[in-house]
Short mmCIF file of C-alpha atoms and ligand atoms in Angstrom, two decimals:
data_model
loop_
_atom_site.label_atom_id
_atom_site.label_comp_id
_atom_site.label_asym_id
_atom_site.label_seq_id
_atom_site.Cartn_x
_atom_site.Cartn_y
_atom_site.Cartn_z
CA MET Z 1 39.83 104.33 34.99
CA ILE Z 2 37.43 102.54 37.51
CA THR Z 3 34.27 103.87 35.87
CA THR Z 4 31.33 102.52 37.29
CA ALA Z 5 29.07 102.71 41.16
CA ALA Z 6 31.05 104.31 42.63
CA ARG Z 7 29.82 104.06 46.59
CA GLY Z 8 27.74 103.88 48.79
CA VAL Z 9 25.49 103.51 45.45
CA GLU Z 10 22.69 100.36 46.44
CA ARG Z 11 22.10 97.75 43.73
CA PRO Z 12 18.48 95.99 42.72
CA VAL Z 13 17.77 92.96 45.40
CA LEU Z 14 18.42 90.07 43.37
CA ARG Z 15 16.33 86.93 42.96
CA GLN Z 16 18.53 84.00 43.42
CA ALA Z 17 18.88 80.13 41.41
CA GLN Z 18 21.04 79.81 44.28
CA ILE Z 19 21.07 82.35 47.82
CA ALA Z 20 24.23 81.32 49.09
CA PRO Z 21 26.18 77.57 49.72
CA ASN Z 22 26.19 75.59 52.44
CA VAL Z 23 29.23 77.97 55.09
CA SER Z 24 31.68 74.78 54.63
CA ALA Z 25 31.58 74.67 50.98
CA ILE Z 26 32.36 77.93 49.98
CA GLY Z 27 36.27 77.90 50.31
CA ALA Z 28 36.25 75.21 47.64
CA VAL Z 29 33.85 77.31 45.50
CA ALA Z 30 36.48 80.19 45.70
CA ALA Z 31 39.62 77.73 44.63
CA ASP Z 32 37.84 76.54 42.62
CA CYS Z 33 37.19 79.90 40.70
CA LEU Z 34 41.23 80.56 40.64
CA ILE Z 35 41.91 77.59 39.01
CA LYS Z 36 38.73 78.62 36.32
CA GLU Z 37 40.93 82.01 36.28
CA LEU Z 38 44.30 80.06 35.64
CA GLU Z 39 42.57 77.33 33.09
CA THR Z 40 41.70 80.91 30.87
CA TRP Z 41 43.54 81.48 27.83
CA PRO Z 42 44.50 84.10 25.67
CA LYS Z 43 44.39 86.24 28.47
CA PRO Z 44 46.71 89.08 27.63
CA GLY Z 45 50.14 88.97 29.94
CA LEU Z 46 49.00 86.26 32.30
CA VAL Z 47 49.75 83.05 33.43
CA SER Z 48 47.65 80.29 32.31
CA HIS Z 49 47.58 76.86 31.75
CA VAL Z 50 49.05 77.50 28.13
CA ASP Z 51 52.52 79.29 29.15
CA ASN Z 52 53.73 82.02 31.57
CA GLY Z 53 53.00 85.00 29.64
CA SER Z 54 54.80 87.59 30.92
CA HIS Z 55 56.50 86.01 34.03
CA ASP Z 56 59.83 84.32 34.48
CA ASP Z 57 59.05 83.06 37.77
CA MET Z 58 55.70 81.76 37.92
CA ASP Z 59 54.12 78.81 35.58
CA ALA Z 60 50.88 77.08 36.07
CA GLY Z 61 51.98 74.72 38.28
CA THR Z 62 52.69 77.84 41.07
CA PHE Z 63 49.58 78.83 40.96
CA ARG Z 64 47.64 75.86 41.51
CA ARG Z 65 50.01 75.12 44.23
CA SER Z 66 49.35 78.52 45.81
CA ALA Z 67 45.34 78.01 45.28
CA ALA Z 68 45.46 74.39 46.97
CA ALA Z 69 47.48 76.48 49.81
CA ILE Z 70 45.46 79.08 49.92
CA ARG Z 71 42.21 77.28 49.63
CA PRO Z 72 41.62 76.90 53.76
CA TYR Z 73 42.42 80.40 54.55
CA LEU Z 74 38.98 81.00 52.41
CA GLN Z 75 36.82 78.89 54.19
CA ARG Z 76 38.31 80.17 56.75
CA LEU Z 77 37.50 84.09 56.43
CA ALA Z 78 34.26 82.64 55.00
CA ASP Z 79 33.47 80.99 58.39
CA ALA Z 80 34.89 84.24 60.35
CA GLY Z 81 32.10 86.24 58.12
CA ALA Z 82 29.51 83.52 59.31
CA LEU Z 83 30.34 84.33 62.66
CA GLY Z 84 30.00 88.01 62.41
CA CYS Z 85 33.61 88.44 62.74
CA GLY Z 86 35.57 91.90 62.09
CA MET Z 87 38.08 93.39 60.29
CA GLY Z 88 41.15 92.72 62.32
CA ARG Z 89 39.90 89.04 62.67
CA LEU Z 90 39.18 89.20 58.79
CA ARG Z 91 43.27 90.62 58.28
CA ILE Z 92 44.83 87.96 60.55
CA ILE Z 93 43.73 84.93 58.36
CA GLY Z 94 44.69 87.40 55.16
CA LEU Z 95 47.88 87.62 55.92
CA GLU Z 96 48.33 83.61 57.48
CA ALA Z 97 47.23 83.80 54.12
CA GLU Z 98 49.23 85.72 52.18
CA ARG Z 99 52.69 83.45 54.06
CA ALA Z 100 51.02 80.44 53.33
CA MET Z 101 50.85 81.60 49.85
CA LEU Z 102 54.51 82.89 49.32
CA ALA Z 103 55.95 79.44 51.68
CA ALA Z 104 54.13 77.07 48.77
CA THR Z 105 55.66 79.27 45.90
CA SER Z 106 59.29 79.50 47.37
CA GLY Z 107 58.52 82.86 47.41
CA VAL Z 108 56.74 84.38 44.71
CA ASN Z 109 53.32 86.62 44.96
CA THR Z 110 50.75 84.78 42.87
CA HIS Z 111 46.90 85.67 44.20
CA ARG Z 112 48.05 88.75 47.13
CA GLY Z 113 45.13 90.57 45.59
CA ALA Z 114 42.92 87.54 45.24
CA ILE Z 115 43.62 86.04 48.44
CA PHE Z 116 42.59 90.43 49.48
CA GLY Z 117 38.93 90.29 47.68
CA LEU Z 118 38.22 86.49 46.98
CA GLY Z 119 38.38 86.69 50.44
CA LEU Z 120 36.50 89.45 51.50
CA LEU Z 121 33.92 87.84 48.97
CA CYS Z 122 33.90 84.29 50.79
CA ALA Z 123 33.78 86.56 54.64
CA ALA Z 124 30.92 88.10 52.41
CA ALA Z 125 28.95 84.67 51.69
CA GLY Z 126 29.64 83.53 55.51
CA ALA Z 127 27.79 86.30 56.61
CA LYS Z 128 24.68 85.68 54.25
CA ALA Z 129 24.78 81.88 54.65
CA GLY Z 130 25.05 83.14 58.70
CA GLY Z 131 21.78 84.92 58.28
CA LEU Z 132 23.80 87.84 59.42
CA VAL Z 133 22.77 90.09 56.09
CA ASP Z 134 19.87 90.73 54.20
CA SER Z 135 20.03 86.84 51.91
CA GLY Z 136 19.33 89.15 48.94
CA LEU Z 137 21.99 91.45 49.25
CA PRO Z 138 24.84 91.18 46.73
CA LEU Z 139 28.16 90.27 47.92
CA GLY Z 140 29.82 93.23 46.89
CA ASP Z 141 27.09 95.37 49.10
CA VAL Z 142 28.02 92.98 52.26
CA VAL Z 143 31.73 93.50 51.53
CA ALA Z 144 30.88 97.31 51.59
CA ARG Z 145 28.45 97.63 54.47
CA LEU Z 146 30.06 95.39 57.03
CA TRP Z 147 33.94 95.97 56.28
CA GLY Z 148 34.17 99.14 53.62
CA ASP Z 149 35.41 101.77 56.48
CA SER Z 150 37.80 99.30 58.09
CA ILE Z 151 39.01 98.49 54.39
CA LEU Z 152 39.94 102.18 53.72
CA ASP Z 153 41.01 102.95 57.73
CA GLY Z 154 43.89 99.37 57.60
CA PRO Z 155 47.44 99.44 57.54
CA VAL Z 156 48.91 100.60 54.45
CA LEU Z 157 52.11 98.60 52.65
CA LEU Z 158 54.29 100.98 52.90
CA HIS Z 159 56.97 99.55 49.80
CA SER Z 160 54.41 96.95 48.11
CA HIS Z 161 54.23 97.44 44.20
CA GLY Z 162 50.13 99.12 44.45
CA SER Z 163 51.53 101.43 47.05
CA LEU Z 164 54.43 102.98 44.38
CA ALA Z 165 51.89 102.93 41.79
CA ARG Z 166 49.45 104.85 43.86
CA ARG Z 167 51.76 107.72 45.24
CA ARG Z 168 53.38 107.74 41.81
CA PHE Z 169 50.03 107.94 39.60
CA GLY Z 170 47.59 108.09 42.28
CA ALA Z 171 46.03 104.60 41.47
CA GLY Z 172 43.03 103.46 43.43
CA GLY Z 173 43.77 100.01 43.64
CA ALA Z 174 42.51 96.76 45.65
CA ARG Z 175 41.34 98.47 48.71
CA ILE Z 176 39.40 101.01 47.03
CA GLU Z 177 37.52 98.20 44.62
CA ALA Z 178 36.51 96.31 47.44
CA ALA Z 179 35.42 98.92 49.72
CA SER Z 180 33.14 100.24 47.17
CA GLY Z 181 31.49 96.82 46.68
CA PHE Z 182 33.68 96.00 43.39
CA PRO Z 183 32.38 97.85 40.89
CA SER Z 184 34.68 96.06 38.50
CA VAL Z 185 33.04 92.91 39.25
CA TYR Z 186 29.53 94.04 39.19
CA GLY Z 187 29.69 96.47 36.37
CA ILE Z 188 32.34 95.21 33.98
CA GLY Z 189 33.12 91.48 34.76
CA LEU Z 190 30.06 89.97 34.99
CA PRO Z 191 28.24 91.39 32.72
CA ALA Z 192 30.55 90.89 30.24
CA LEU Z 193 30.92 87.04 31.40
CA ARG Z 194 27.03 86.53 31.21
CA ARG Z 195 26.81 88.46 27.73
CA ALA Z 196 28.71 85.98 26.42
CA THR Z 197 27.43 83.37 27.72
CA PRO Z 198 24.69 82.43 25.14
CA VAL Z 199 26.86 83.64 22.28
CA VAL Z 200 29.41 80.37 22.90
CA PRO Z 201 27.28 78.20 25.48
CA GLU Z 202 29.31 75.55 24.72
CA ASP Z 203 32.20 77.17 25.07
CA ALA Z 204 32.72 78.39 29.34
CA GLU Z 205 36.73 79.57 28.64
CA ALA Z 206 35.51 81.62 25.98
CA ALA Z 207 32.94 83.49 28.22
CA ARG Z 208 36.34 83.96 30.52
CA VAL Z 209 38.47 85.58 27.80
CA GLU Z 210 35.30 87.75 27.08
CA ALA Z 211 35.48 89.56 30.91
CA CYS Z 212 38.73 89.18 31.21
CA PHE Z 213 39.37 91.58 28.07
CA ALA Z 214 36.23 93.69 29.65
CA LEU Z 215 38.19 94.24 32.88
CA ILE Z 216 41.27 94.64 31.57
CA ALA Z 217 39.99 97.28 29.28
CA SER Z 218 39.07 99.42 32.14
CA VAL Z 219 40.40 98.68 35.55
CA GLU Z 220 43.40 100.78 36.87
CA ASP Z 221 45.37 98.01 37.46
CA THR Z 222 48.58 98.91 39.47
CA ASN Z 223 50.38 95.99 37.98
CA LEU Z 224 50.22 97.28 34.37
CA LEU Z 225 51.48 101.01 36.23
CA HIS Z 226 53.86 99.31 38.15
CA ARG Z 227 55.74 97.62 35.61
CA GLY Z 228 54.37 99.68 32.76
CA GLY Z 229 53.79 103.72 33.90
CA PRO Z 230 50.75 105.66 32.50
CA VAL Z 231 51.98 104.24 28.53
CA GLY Z 232 52.11 100.42 29.71
CA LEU Z 233 47.85 100.93 31.41
CA ARG Z 234 47.20 103.16 28.60
CA PHE Z 235 48.30 100.64 25.97
CA ALA Z 236 46.62 98.06 27.75
CA HIS Z 237 43.25 99.67 27.56
CA ASP Z 238 43.19 100.17 24.22
CA ALA Z 239 43.98 96.90 23.00
CA ALA Z 240 41.26 95.10 24.94
CA ARG Z 241 39.07 97.91 23.77
CA SER Z 242 40.00 97.35 20.14
CA PHE Z 243 39.62 93.03 20.65
CA ILE Z 244 36.01 94.39 22.84
CA ALA Z 245 34.49 96.82 20.02
CA SER Z 246 35.55 94.06 17.55
CA GLY Z 247 32.76 91.79 18.55
CA GLY Z 248 35.09 89.83 21.42
CA VAL Z 249 34.08 86.53 21.34
CA ASP Z 250 30.98 86.75 19.33
CA ALA Z 251 32.94 87.78 15.92
CA PRO Z 252 34.96 85.16 13.87
CA GLY Z 253 38.76 84.01 14.13
CA TRP Z 254 38.82 85.68 17.97
CA ARG Z 255 41.01 83.71 19.82
CA ALA Z 256 43.68 84.57 16.89
CA ARG Z 257 43.13 88.43 17.88
CA ALA Z 258 43.69 87.62 21.44
CA GLN Z 259 46.48 85.70 21.18
CA SER Z 260 48.49 88.22 19.03
CA ILE Z 261 47.26 91.69 21.81
CA HIS Z 262 48.44 88.09 24.91
CA ASP Z 263 52.06 88.34 22.50
CA SER Z 264 52.29 92.51 22.22
CA PHE Z 265 51.54 92.44 26.02
CA VAL Z 266 54.16 89.39 26.39
CA ALA Z 267 56.96 91.81 24.68
CA ARG Z 268 56.37 94.38 26.51
CA ARG Z 269 56.13 92.51 30.01
CA LEU Z 270 52.82 93.97 31.18
CA SER Z 271 51.06 91.66 33.37
CA PRO Z 272 47.14 92.81 34.48
CA GLY Z 273 47.22 91.29 37.59
CA GLY Z 274 44.65 92.82 39.34
CA SER Z 275 42.30 92.00 36.19
CA ALA Z 276 43.25 88.31 36.73
CA ASP Z 277 42.10 88.58 40.48
CA LEU Z 278 38.74 90.08 39.93
CA LEU Z 279 37.89 87.97 36.63
CA ALA Z 280 38.15 85.12 39.60
CA MET Z 281 36.54 86.93 41.46
CA THR Z 282 33.94 87.78 38.77
CA LEU Z 283 33.65 84.12 38.85
CA PHE Z 284 32.75 83.61 42.38
CA VAL Z 285 30.39 86.31 42.40
CA ASP Z 286 28.04 84.48 39.00
CA ALA Z 287 28.52 81.54 41.03
CA HIS Z 288 26.60 82.91 44.13
CA GLU Z 289 24.22 85.26 41.87
CA ARG Z 290 22.98 83.42 39.59
CA PRO Z 291 19.63 85.05 37.99
CA ILE Z 292 16.87 83.18 37.55
CA PRO Z 293 16.22 82.26 33.65
C1 LIG G 301 45.57 96.23 50.96
C2 LIG G 301 46.32 95.32 50.08
C3 LIG G 301 45.60 94.31 48.59
C4 LIG G 301 47.66 95.82 50.12
O1 LIG G 301 47.75 95.30 48.44
P1 LIG G 301 48.90 96.72 47.96
O2 LIG G 301 48.62 97.90 48.21
O3 LIG G 301 49.47 95.83 46.96
O4 LIG G 301 47.28 97.28 47.28
P2 LIG G 301 47.30 97.01 45.40
O5 LIG G 301 48.61 97.16 44.49
O6 LIG G 301 46.03 98.15 45.21
O7 LIG G 301 46.46 95.60 45.38
C5 LIG G 301 46.91 94.35 46.24
C6 LIG G 301 46.74 93.54 44.77
O8 LIG G 301 45.67 93.20 44.15
C7 LIG G 301 45.44 93.14 42.89
N1 LIG G 301 45.12 94.69 42.13
C8 LIG G 301 46.14 95.31 41.42
N2 LIG G 301 45.27 96.66 40.94
C9 LIG G 301 43.63 95.96 41.43
C10 LIG G 301 43.00 96.83 41.09
N3 LIG G 301 42.83 98.16 40.31
N4 LIG G 301 41.80 96.02 41.40
C11 LIG G 301 41.97 94.85 42.63
N5 LIG G 301 42.68 94.65 42.66
C12 LIG G 301 43.60 94.86 42.14
C13 LIG G 301 46.56 93.09 42.35
O9 LIG G 301 47.11 91.76 42.69
C14 LIG G 301 47.27 90.95 41.62
O10 LIG G 301 49.04 90.92 41.35
C15 LIG G 301 50.55 90.36 41.61
C16 LIG G 301 51.25 90.63 41.58
O11 LIG G 301 51.17 91.80 41.91
P3 LIG G 301 52.74 92.26 42.12
O12 LIG G 301 53.94 91.79 42.93
O13 LIG G 301 53.02 94.07 41.96
O14 LIG G 301 53.84 91.86 40.53
P4 LIG G 301 55.05 90.90 40.35
O15 LIG G 301 54.54 90.53 39.02
O16 LIG G 301 55.10 89.93 41.51
O17 LIG G 301 56.62 92.08 41.06
P5 LIG G 301 56.88 92.00 39.02
O18 LIG G 301 57.49 90.69 38.83
O19 LIG G 301 56.27 92.83 38.02
O20 LIG G 301 58.26 92.88 39.94
C17 LIG G 301 49.58 89.22 42.43
O21 LIG G 301 49.52 88.75 43.13
C18 LIG G 301 47.56 89.03 41.77
O22 LIG G 301 47.23 88.28 42.92
C19 LIG G 301 47.66 93.68 43.30
O23 LIG G 301 49.60 93.69 43.49
C20 LIG G 301 46.67 93.59 50.55
O24 LIG G 301 47.91 93.34 49.90
C21 LIG G 301 46.69 93.79 52.10
O25 LIG G 301 46.37 95.27 53.32
N6 LIG G 301 46.66 92.70 53.00
C22 LIG G 301 46.53 92.22 54.29
C23 LIG G 301 45.59 91.78 54.58
C24 LIG G 301 43.83 91.46 54.66
O26 LIG G 301 43.76 92.64 55.02
N7 LIG G 301 42.91 91.42 54.38
C25 LIG G 301 41.67 91.27 54.50
C26 LIG G 301 41.22 90.07 54.76
S1 LIG G 301 41.11 88.49 53.40
N1 ADE G 302 46.99 84.10 35.95
C1 ADE G 302 47.45 85.11 36.52
N2 ADE G 302 49.42 85.68 35.81
C2 ADE G 302 50.28 86.55 36.51
N3 ADE G 302 49.21 87.24 37.28
C3 ADE G 302 48.27 87.16 37.88
N4 ADE G 302 47.63 87.56 39.11
C4 ADE G 302 46.61 86.32 39.29
N5 ADE G 302 46.22 85.49 38.52
C5 ADE G 302 47.59 85.91 37.98
#
């Protein structure tokens, strides 16, 4: 269950080391976050540079091709944000990105959730870099403020796995996450990433593993619901919570424990794709909003 900040909750305006990169760099930064997400292991049930997790139709190469194909669209979303475009225009670019992704992967859905969430964060970074909103506003608040209502009012995909999971289990999914200003990113992913970074400063992958497990422990992931129903979601929450509760990447032997949880997801064919996308979004927000030490 998503348990963090509700829609409309204000976050403090941040002092930032870097207010926002140049608009023209935003797409490249975002695509790099997709690659960093891929190159994080062990990630329970998910595809990485090491193995295919619970998937037999995609591997690291599929994700690399997908990230390269959508990178220009992430940049176009940033440019559209800088120009003050509304949700109608963003949605058109997002749908074009989905088509480019499917062409690059021979029809496999690698990054639909990331195109949506990371794409909106790119547009928000563009709006900030273009001076359209207060430069101290967190990117999530910019998304909620500028496009939150239109996100909730947008056309619903009747037959997507997410829609089916929502109808059967009442899950919120990617739309609620975005319209609420990404509470899972700000309330779960980012604190876990930053908590783990000083623990193992030379091992950036370890901090990403910590953030990934923290997200899986709380997010109502429609992929888990689609593949495993409420029992699968509960299993994933409990397994990831036990990893964090026993010290996460700060505890000796953490990598072997993370790998054994990864194996247990693969045995059940569970794949928390929504949490993987939220990890990439966490990395993007971290790159934009790193506090001054
Ligand atoms: C608004 C849309 C996101 C509509 O999508 P949908 O109705 O499908 O909604 P959700 O299920 O809620 O989310 C879509 C994807 O988002 C990821 N996700 C899941 N849970 C969450 C969550 N709690 N918070 C955030 N994000 C979440 C997840 O994406 C990942 O999984 C994808 C693979 O999923 P799937 O196809 O179900 O599974 P497969 O493995 O392919 O199937 P099997 O093998 O199991 O049979 C992968 O893409 C990851 O990225 C959800 O799938 C949106 O799509 C939409 O309206 N788009 C239009 C464009 C637009 O408006 N863009 C705006 C500007 S960019
Ligand atoms: N690494 C990954 N494995 C499986 N599904 C994903 N969706 C986004 N990233 C993913």
